[in-house]
Amino acid sequence: MAKATYKDAGVDLEIYNEAMQRLPRLLARTHTPRVIPLPGGFAGLCRLDFGGKLFARNYRDPVLVACTDGVGTKLKVATAARRHRTVGIDLVAMCVNDALCLGAEPLFFLDYVAMPKDDPALLEELVAGVSDGCLQAECALLGGETAILPDLYAEGDYDLAGFCVGVVDRANVIDGSALAPGDCVIGVASSGLHSNGYSLARMIVFQIAKLSIDQPVGELQGVTVADALLEPTRIYVRPVRNVLGHYRVKNVIHGIAHITGGGLQENLARIVPEGRQVLLRRGSWPVPPIFPWLQRLGQVEQHEMERVFNMGIGLVLVVSPYYAESVRAQLSKAGLASWEIGSVEDGPQGVVWADS
C-alpha cells in the first residue's frame, strides 16, 4: 500500500517554499520607519508613531481604524485575461479608501491569498500588485497568508482579501456628524468601474453582448474589453491626506464617502446625520463612457446603473462652502478631477436627487 503524502493531497511544500521566497522583497519595498524588523516572525510589528522627530505625528489621542474587503468577481476577468497584477491594487484600494473616510492615515496592510494549488509565479504577480497599491497608499505591507486549498477552489481560480489598519487623532475623526446646511458635496473622479458591480458587468459583456476578453471597444477609445474592465481602483489616500493636512486648525472636511457597491445614494447616506439631507444633481459631472457603454449593451435602467455602479464618482468630500474652491484646487494639483455635485440642507435624513 502506497504511503500518503501532503503532495498527493494537492499541497507541494517544496513549491510552497519557493513561492514564499519570492515575497520578502515585495514587502520590504513598502516598509516605512514604523515597521520593526522581525524576520521569520508569526506576525508583524509596527510602531504607532515614527521614532525620529522629522516624521513624528505626535498623536494626542490616537484611535485605530480597521478595514477589510476583497476584490470580488473582477478576479474572474483577471483570470480570463491572464493579467493578475492590477487586482492587487484593487485589493489595497478597497480597504485604504474606506479607512480614509474616517480621516485615518493607513499604517499597514495584510493580504490573504487562497489558491487551489501552489503557483509561485501567480502568487508573486498578485503580491506585486498589492505591494504597488501599498506604495500608492503610503502604508506598509506588513505580512499576509497564502492558503492552498485544493478541494475548495477550481483549477485557475483564486481569491484575495485584504486588511488595513490606520490611525487618526480622535479630535480629527471624520464621521459626517459635522455636516451642515450649505456644505458643498464634491465628487472626485473614479478611474472607471473600480471593483464593484462586476457580476452585472460580466453578464452584460460576456453573456449578453458575447464579447471576447481581447476585443477592442471603439466607444472606449479603442481599448480592449480587458483594458476597460481591469482598470485598477483609484487610491485616494495621498491627495486627500494632503488636503486634510493643509487645514491644521479647522476641520473643513465634514464628511467623506467611498462610492462602492450601492452607488452614490447608498454610500453617501452612511455619513448623513439626523436632520440633514444631501441633494445630488444629475448632469453635474461627466459620466465616463464605460458606463453608457454597459448601459446600452445590457439595456439597463438608469436607476439600476446608479444603484450598482459609481458612475464616475469614486469618492465624495462634503466640505464647508468657504473652502470648496480651495479643496478642489488642491485635488486638481494632485491630478484628480472633481466637481460640485450637490449640497447639504436641513431635511429628512438621507440622499435624494435634486431632479427627482
Short mmCIF file of C-alpha atoms in Angstrom, two decimals:
data_model
loop_
_atom_site.label_atom_id
_atom_site.label_comp_id
_atom_site.label_asym_id
_atom_site.label_seq_id
_atom_site.Cartn_x
_atom_site.Cartn_y
_atom_site.Cartn_z
CA MET A 1 0.00 0.00 0.00
CA ALA A 2 1.38 3.41 -1.05
CA LYS A 3 2.15 5.84 1.75
CA ALA A 4 0.09 9.03 1.54
CA THR A 5 1.87 12.38 1.34
CA TYR A 6 0.82 16.02 1.52
CA LYS A 7 1.90 16.35 -2.11
CA ASP A 8 -0.51 13.58 -3.10
CA ALA A 9 -3.28 15.57 -1.41
CA GLY A 10 -2.50 18.60 -3.56
CA VAL A 11 -0.04 20.62 -1.45
CA ASP A 12 3.61 20.56 -2.55
CA LEU A 13 5.67 22.05 0.28
CA GLU A 14 8.76 22.49 -1.88
CA ILE A 15 6.85 24.63 -4.38
CA TYR A 16 5.21 26.45 -1.47
CA ASN A 17 8.61 27.33 -0.04
CA GLU A 18 9.73 28.56 -3.46
CA ALA A 19 6.68 30.83 -3.58
CA MET A 20 7.37 32.20 -0.09
CA GLN A 21 10.95 33.09 -1.04
CA ARG A 22 9.66 35.42 -3.77
CA LEU A 23 7.67 37.61 -1.39
CA PRO A 24 10.01 39.29 1.16
CA ARG A 25 11.36 41.86 -1.33
CA LEU A 26 7.80 42.84 -2.28
CA LEU A 27 7.02 43.53 1.37
CA ALA A 28 10.32 45.29 2.08
CA ARG A 29 9.80 47.89 -0.66
CA THR A 30 6.71 49.18 1.21
CA HIS A 31 8.20 49.36 4.69
CA THR A 32 8.18 52.71 6.48
CA PRO A 33 10.28 53.71 9.52
CA ARG A 34 7.36 52.49 11.66
CA VAL A 35 7.96 48.86 10.72
CA ILE A 36 10.08 46.92 13.21
CA PRO A 37 12.09 44.13 11.52
CA LEU A 38 11.02 40.65 12.60
CA PRO A 39 12.45 38.08 10.15
CA GLY A 40 10.57 34.80 10.22
CA GLY A 41 8.02 36.03 12.75
CA PHE A 42 4.49 34.71 13.06
CA ALA A 43 3.19 38.30 12.99
CA GLY A 44 4.37 41.77 12.02
CA LEU A 45 5.42 44.68 14.22
CA CYS A 46 4.58 48.33 13.58
CA ARG A 47 5.14 51.39 15.76
CA LEU A 48 2.19 53.72 16.09
CA ASP A 49 4.47 56.72 15.50
CA PHE A 50 7.82 57.35 13.85
CA GLY A 51 10.88 57.10 16.02
CA GLY A 52 12.56 60.24 14.70
CA LYS A 53 11.40 63.83 15.09
CA LEU A 54 11.37 64.60 11.36
CA PHE A 55 8.33 62.43 10.59
CA ALA A 56 6.76 62.22 14.04
CA ARG A 57 2.96 62.64 14.17
CA ASN A 58 2.79 63.31 17.92
CA TYR A 59 -0.70 61.85 18.32
CA ARG A 60 -2.56 63.21 21.35
CA ASP A 61 -5.46 60.76 21.46
CA PRO A 62 -4.84 58.18 18.72
CA VAL A 63 -7.69 55.98 17.51
CA LEU A 64 -7.04 52.88 15.43
CA VAL A 65 -9.20 52.33 12.33
CA ALA A 66 -9.56 48.84 10.84
CA CYS A 67 -10.99 47.85 7.45
CA THR A 68 -11.30 44.68 5.41
CA ASP A 69 -12.52 43.92 1.89
CA GLY A 70 -11.93 41.83 -1.20
CA VAL A 71 -11.86 42.29 -4.96
CA GLY A 72 -14.91 40.24 -5.87
CA THR A 73 -15.71 38.80 -9.29
CA LYS A 74 -13.34 41.21 -11.01
CA LEU A 75 -10.92 38.36 -10.34
CA LYS A 76 -12.77 36.32 -12.99
CA VAL A 77 -11.88 38.99 -15.56
CA ALA A 78 -8.24 38.96 -14.45
CA THR A 79 -8.15 35.18 -14.82
CA ALA A 80 -9.72 35.29 -18.28
CA ALA A 81 -7.26 37.99 -19.39
CA ARG A 82 -4.30 36.35 -17.62
CA ARG A 83 -3.47 39.70 -16.05
CA HIS A 84 -3.14 39.45 -12.30
CA ARG A 85 -1.05 42.39 -11.09
CA THR A 86 -3.69 45.13 -11.10
CA VAL A 87 -6.16 43.29 -8.86
CA GLY A 88 -3.67 43.63 -6.01
CA ILE A 89 -4.02 47.39 -6.36
CA ASP A 90 -7.81 46.97 -6.25
CA LEU A 91 -7.48 45.00 -3.04
CA VAL A 92 -5.49 47.72 -1.29
CA ALA A 93 -7.72 50.48 -2.65
CA MET A 94 -10.94 48.96 -1.39
CA CYS A 95 -9.55 48.90 2.16
CA VAL A 96 -7.47 52.07 2.44
CA ASN A 97 -10.13 54.24 0.79
CA ASP A 98 -12.57 53.06 3.47
CA ALA A 99 -10.11 53.97 6.23
CA LEU A 100 -9.62 57.36 4.62
CA CYS A 101 -13.33 58.09 5.05
CA LEU A 102 -12.70 58.49 8.78
CA GLY A 103 -9.72 60.76 8.18
CA ALA A 104 -7.28 57.96 9.00
CA GLU A 105 -3.74 57.55 7.80
CA PRO A 106 -3.18 53.90 6.78
CA LEU A 107 -0.40 52.30 8.82
CA PHE A 108 -0.14 48.78 7.46
CA PHE A 109 -1.84 46.22 5.27
CA LEU A 110 -2.18 42.43 5.35
CA ASP A 111 -3.30 40.21 2.50
CA TYR A 112 -4.87 36.77 2.27
CA VAL A 113 -4.47 34.75 -0.94
CA ALA A 114 -6.35 31.47 -1.40
CA MET A 115 -5.42 29.19 -4.31
CA PRO A 116 -6.22 25.61 -5.37
CA LYS A 117 -2.53 24.74 -5.78
CA ASP A 118 0.89 26.31 -5.38
CA ASP A 119 1.78 28.64 -8.23
CA PRO A 120 4.85 30.75 -7.33
CA ALA A 121 4.69 32.95 -10.45
CA LEU A 122 1.00 33.75 -9.99
CA LEU A 123 1.44 34.45 -6.28
CA GLU A 124 4.36 36.75 -6.99
CA GLU A 125 2.31 38.68 -9.56
CA LEU A 126 -0.62 39.06 -7.17
CA VAL A 127 1.50 40.22 -4.24
CA ALA A 128 3.47 42.57 -6.52
CA GLY A 129 0.17 44.31 -7.22
CA VAL A 130 -0.61 44.51 -3.52
CA SER A 131 2.85 45.97 -2.98
CA ASP A 132 2.21 48.55 -5.73
CA GLY A 133 -1.03 49.56 -4.03
CA CYS A 134 0.63 49.90 -0.64
CA LEU A 135 3.26 52.22 -2.13
CA GLN A 136 0.47 54.39 -3.56
CA ALA A 137 -1.29 54.41 -0.19
CA GLU A 138 1.95 55.05 1.72
CA CYS A 139 1.35 52.12 4.05
CA ALA A 140 3.45 49.06 4.80
CA LEU A 141 2.65 45.61 3.52
CA LEU A 142 3.39 44.01 6.86
CA GLY A 143 2.58 40.40 6.10
CA GLY A 144 -0.08 38.04 4.86
CA GLU A 145 -1.24 34.48 4.44
CA THR A 146 -1.24 32.13 1.47
CA ALA A 147 -3.72 29.26 1.73
CA ILE A 148 -3.51 26.27 -0.60
CA LEU A 149 -6.99 24.73 -0.73
CA PRO A 150 -7.08 22.09 -3.46
CA ASP A 151 -10.65 20.90 -2.82
CA LEU A 152 -12.21 24.33 -2.26
CA TYR A 153 -11.20 26.23 -5.43
CA ALA A 154 -11.39 25.05 -9.03
CA GLU A 155 -8.33 24.98 -11.27
CA GLY A 156 -7.42 28.55 -12.26
CA ASP A 157 -9.49 30.21 -9.53
CA TYR A 158 -8.18 32.14 -6.55
CA ASP A 159 -9.45 34.69 -4.05
CA LEU A 160 -7.98 37.78 -2.42
CA ALA A 161 -8.86 39.51 0.83
CA GLY A 162 -7.16 42.46 2.48
CA PHE A 163 -6.98 44.05 5.89
CA CYS A 164 -5.88 47.61 6.69
CA VAL A 165 -5.15 49.31 10.00
CA GLY A 166 -4.86 53.08 10.18
CA VAL A 167 -4.74 55.79 12.82
CA VAL A 168 -6.36 59.17 13.38
CA ASP A 169 -6.41 61.57 16.31
CA ARG A 170 -9.81 61.36 17.98
CA ALA A 171 -10.36 65.10 17.54
CA ASN A 172 -9.88 64.68 13.77
CA VAL A 173 -12.20 61.71 13.19
CA ILE A 174 -14.48 62.42 10.22
CA ASP A 175 -17.85 60.71 10.67
CA GLY A 176 -20.34 63.03 8.98
CA SER A 177 -21.76 64.43 12.22
CA ALA A 178 -20.46 67.90 11.27
CA LEU A 179 -22.48 68.09 8.02
CA ALA A 180 -24.19 71.49 7.95
CA PRO A 181 -26.69 73.25 5.70
CA GLY A 182 -24.88 74.89 2.79
CA ASP A 183 -21.99 72.41 2.71
CA CYS A 184 -20.74 71.59 -0.78
CA VAL A 185 -20.72 67.99 -1.98
CA ILE A 186 -17.60 67.44 -4.09
CA GLY A 187 -17.42 64.36 -6.29
CA VAL A 188 -13.92 63.10 -7.07
CA ALA A 189 -13.36 61.21 -10.32
CA SER A 190 -13.17 57.44 -10.33
CA SER A 191 -10.83 55.55 -12.63
CA GLY A 192 -13.72 53.51 -14.03
CA LEU A 193 -15.76 50.69 -12.51
CA HIS A 194 -13.32 50.28 -9.63
CA SER A 195 -14.19 46.90 -8.04
CA ASN A 196 -17.96 46.92 -7.84
CA GLY A 197 -20.79 45.68 -9.99
CA TYR A 198 -18.71 43.07 -11.81
CA SER A 199 -21.33 40.34 -11.63
CA LEU A 200 -23.61 42.59 -13.70
CA ALA A 201 -20.79 43.94 -15.89
CA ARG A 202 -19.55 40.44 -16.73
CA MET A 203 -23.07 39.26 -17.54
CA ILE A 204 -23.59 42.22 -19.89
CA VAL A 205 -20.22 41.96 -21.64
CA PHE A 206 -19.71 38.22 -21.90
CA GLN A 207 -23.20 36.70 -21.82
CA ILE A 208 -25.48 39.32 -23.38
CA ALA A 209 -23.07 41.07 -25.79
CA LYS A 210 -20.90 37.95 -26.17
CA LEU A 211 -17.69 39.97 -26.46
CA SER A 212 -14.28 38.36 -26.12
CA ILE A 213 -11.77 39.45 -23.49
CA ASP A 214 -9.30 40.85 -26.07
CA GLN A 215 -11.87 42.51 -28.33
CA PRO A 216 -11.26 46.24 -28.98
CA VAL A 217 -14.09 48.57 -27.94
CA GLY A 218 -14.36 51.58 -30.24
CA GLU A 219 -16.59 53.53 -27.85
CA LEU A 220 -13.84 53.37 -25.24
CA GLN A 221 -11.08 54.91 -27.34
CA GLY A 222 -10.20 51.54 -28.85
CA VAL A 223 -9.07 49.83 -25.66
CA THR A 224 -9.85 46.15 -25.27
CA VAL A 225 -12.52 44.67 -23.03
CA ALA A 226 -9.75 43.54 -20.67
CA ASP A 227 -8.22 47.04 -20.56
CA ALA A 228 -11.58 48.60 -19.71
CA LEU A 229 -12.63 46.09 -17.07
CA LEU A 230 -9.24 45.74 -15.38
CA GLU A 231 -8.50 49.44 -14.85
CA PRO A 232 -7.47 49.43 -11.17
CA THR A 233 -9.40 51.19 -8.44
CA ARG A 234 -8.09 54.67 -7.72
CA ILE A 235 -6.34 55.11 -4.38
CA TYR A 236 -7.23 58.50 -2.91
CA VAL A 237 -5.08 58.40 0.21
CA ARG A 238 -2.18 60.66 -0.74
CA PRO A 239 -4.13 63.59 -2.27
CA VAL A 240 -6.88 63.58 0.36
CA ARG A 241 -4.42 63.25 3.24
CA ASN A 242 -2.59 66.27 1.79
CA VAL A 243 -5.86 68.21 1.77
CA LEU A 244 -6.57 67.23 5.37
CA GLY A 245 -3.04 68.23 6.40
CA HIS A 246 -3.42 71.60 4.72
CA TYR A 247 -6.04 72.68 7.27
CA ARG A 248 -4.38 72.05 10.62
CA VAL A 249 -6.59 74.32 12.72
CA LYS A 250 -10.08 73.94 11.25
CA ASN A 251 -11.85 70.74 10.24
CA VAL A 252 -13.15 71.88 6.86
CA ILE A 253 -13.90 68.36 5.55
CA HIS A 254 -17.15 67.38 7.24
CA GLY A 255 -17.66 64.01 5.59
CA ILE A 256 -16.03 61.52 3.21
CA ALA A 257 -17.75 58.65 1.42
CA HIS A 258 -16.13 55.91 -0.65
CA ILE A 259 -18.50 55.09 -3.52
CA THR A 260 -18.61 51.31 -3.80
CA GLY A 261 -21.48 48.84 -4.27
CA GLY A 262 -24.77 50.66 -3.82
CA GLY A 263 -23.67 53.76 -5.73
CA LEU A 264 -23.77 57.37 -4.65
CA GLN A 265 -27.03 57.34 -2.75
CA GLU A 266 -26.40 54.33 -0.52
CA ASN A 267 -22.77 55.09 0.30
CA LEU A 268 -23.25 58.79 0.89
CA ALA A 269 -26.29 58.07 3.09
CA ARG A 270 -23.97 56.30 5.55
CA ILE A 271 -22.48 59.60 6.70
CA VAL A 272 -25.60 61.81 6.71
CA PRO A 273 -26.76 62.63 10.26
CA GLU A 274 -30.31 63.05 11.51
CA GLY A 275 -31.91 66.29 10.31
CA ARG A 276 -29.65 66.65 7.25
CA GLN A 277 -30.35 65.86 3.63
CA VAL A 278 -27.95 65.73 0.69
CA LEU A 279 -29.26 66.89 -2.68
CA LEU A 280 -27.38 65.43 -5.65
CA ARG A 281 -27.56 66.99 -9.11
CA ARG A 282 -27.60 64.70 -12.14
CA GLY A 283 -25.58 66.07 -15.03
CA SER A 284 -23.18 67.96 -12.75
CA TRP A 285 -20.24 65.74 -13.76
CA PRO A 286 -19.24 63.96 -16.99
CA VAL A 287 -20.07 60.25 -16.83
CA PRO A 288 -17.15 58.20 -18.27
CA PRO A 289 -18.02 56.32 -21.46
CA ILE A 290 -17.68 52.85 -19.90
CA PHE A 291 -20.96 53.37 -18.05
CA PRO A 292 -23.21 54.32 -21.00
CA TRP A 293 -21.48 51.56 -22.97
CA LEU A 294 -22.53 48.96 -20.40
CA GLN A 295 -25.97 50.52 -20.09
CA ARG A 296 -26.54 50.30 -23.86
CA LEU A 297 -25.24 46.73 -24.17
CA GLY A 298 -27.42 45.48 -21.32
CA GLN A 299 -30.36 47.86 -21.77
CA VAL A 300 -30.01 48.67 -18.08
CA GLU A 301 -32.42 51.12 -16.45
CA GLN A 302 -30.86 54.36 -15.18
CA HIS A 303 -31.92 53.62 -11.60
CA GLU A 304 -30.18 50.24 -11.75
CA MET A 305 -26.98 51.81 -13.13
CA GLU A 306 -26.91 54.35 -10.29
CA ARG A 307 -27.63 51.65 -7.70
CA VAL A 308 -24.85 49.32 -8.85
CA PHE A 309 -22.02 51.48 -10.24
CA ASN A 310 -20.13 54.59 -9.12
CA MET A 311 -20.98 56.35 -12.42
CA GLY A 312 -17.62 58.15 -12.45
CA ILE A 313 -17.52 59.35 -8.84
CA GLY A 314 -15.22 57.23 -6.69
CA LEU A 315 -15.04 59.41 -3.59
CA VAL A 316 -17.19 62.20 -2.17
CA LEU A 317 -15.99 65.01 0.09
CA VAL A 318 -18.55 67.11 1.97
CA VAL A 319 -16.85 70.45 2.53
CA SER A 320 -17.54 73.77 4.20
CA PRO A 321 -18.62 76.04 1.29
CA TYR A 322 -15.97 78.66 2.06
CA TYR A 323 -13.20 76.11 1.39
CA ALA A 324 -14.73 74.20 -1.50
CA GLU A 325 -12.80 76.03 -4.23
CA SER A 326 -9.52 75.64 -2.34
CA VAL A 327 -10.09 71.91 -1.81
CA ARG A 328 -10.88 71.39 -5.48
CA ALA A 329 -7.74 73.31 -6.49
CA GLN A 330 -5.61 71.04 -4.31
CA LEU A 331 -7.22 67.94 -5.78
CA SER A 332 -6.58 69.28 -9.27
CA LYS A 333 -2.93 69.91 -8.43
CA ALA A 334 -2.72 66.24 -7.40
CA GLY A 335 -4.15 65.21 -10.78
CA LEU A 336 -7.70 64.48 -9.65
CA ALA A 337 -10.73 65.90 -11.45
CA SER A 338 -13.61 66.93 -9.20
CA TRP A 339 -17.00 68.61 -9.46
CA GLU A 340 -19.55 70.20 -7.14
CA ILE A 341 -22.31 67.63 -7.47
CA GLY A 342 -24.67 68.62 -4.69
CA SER A 343 -25.26 70.35 -1.39
CA VAL A 344 -26.46 69.78 2.17
CA GLU A 345 -29.63 71.24 3.61
CA ASP A 346 -31.99 70.70 6.53
CA GLY A 347 -34.50 67.97 5.89
CA PRO A 348 -35.36 64.30 6.34
CA GLN A 349 -32.19 62.26 6.78
CA GLY A 350 -30.96 60.80 3.51
CA VAL A 351 -29.72 61.43 -0.03
CA VAL A 352 -32.01 62.43 -2.87
CA TRP A 353 -31.62 63.53 -6.48
CA ALA A 354 -32.45 67.21 -6.92
CA ASP A 355 -34.43 66.45 -10.09
CA SER A 356 -36.45 63.61 -8.55
#
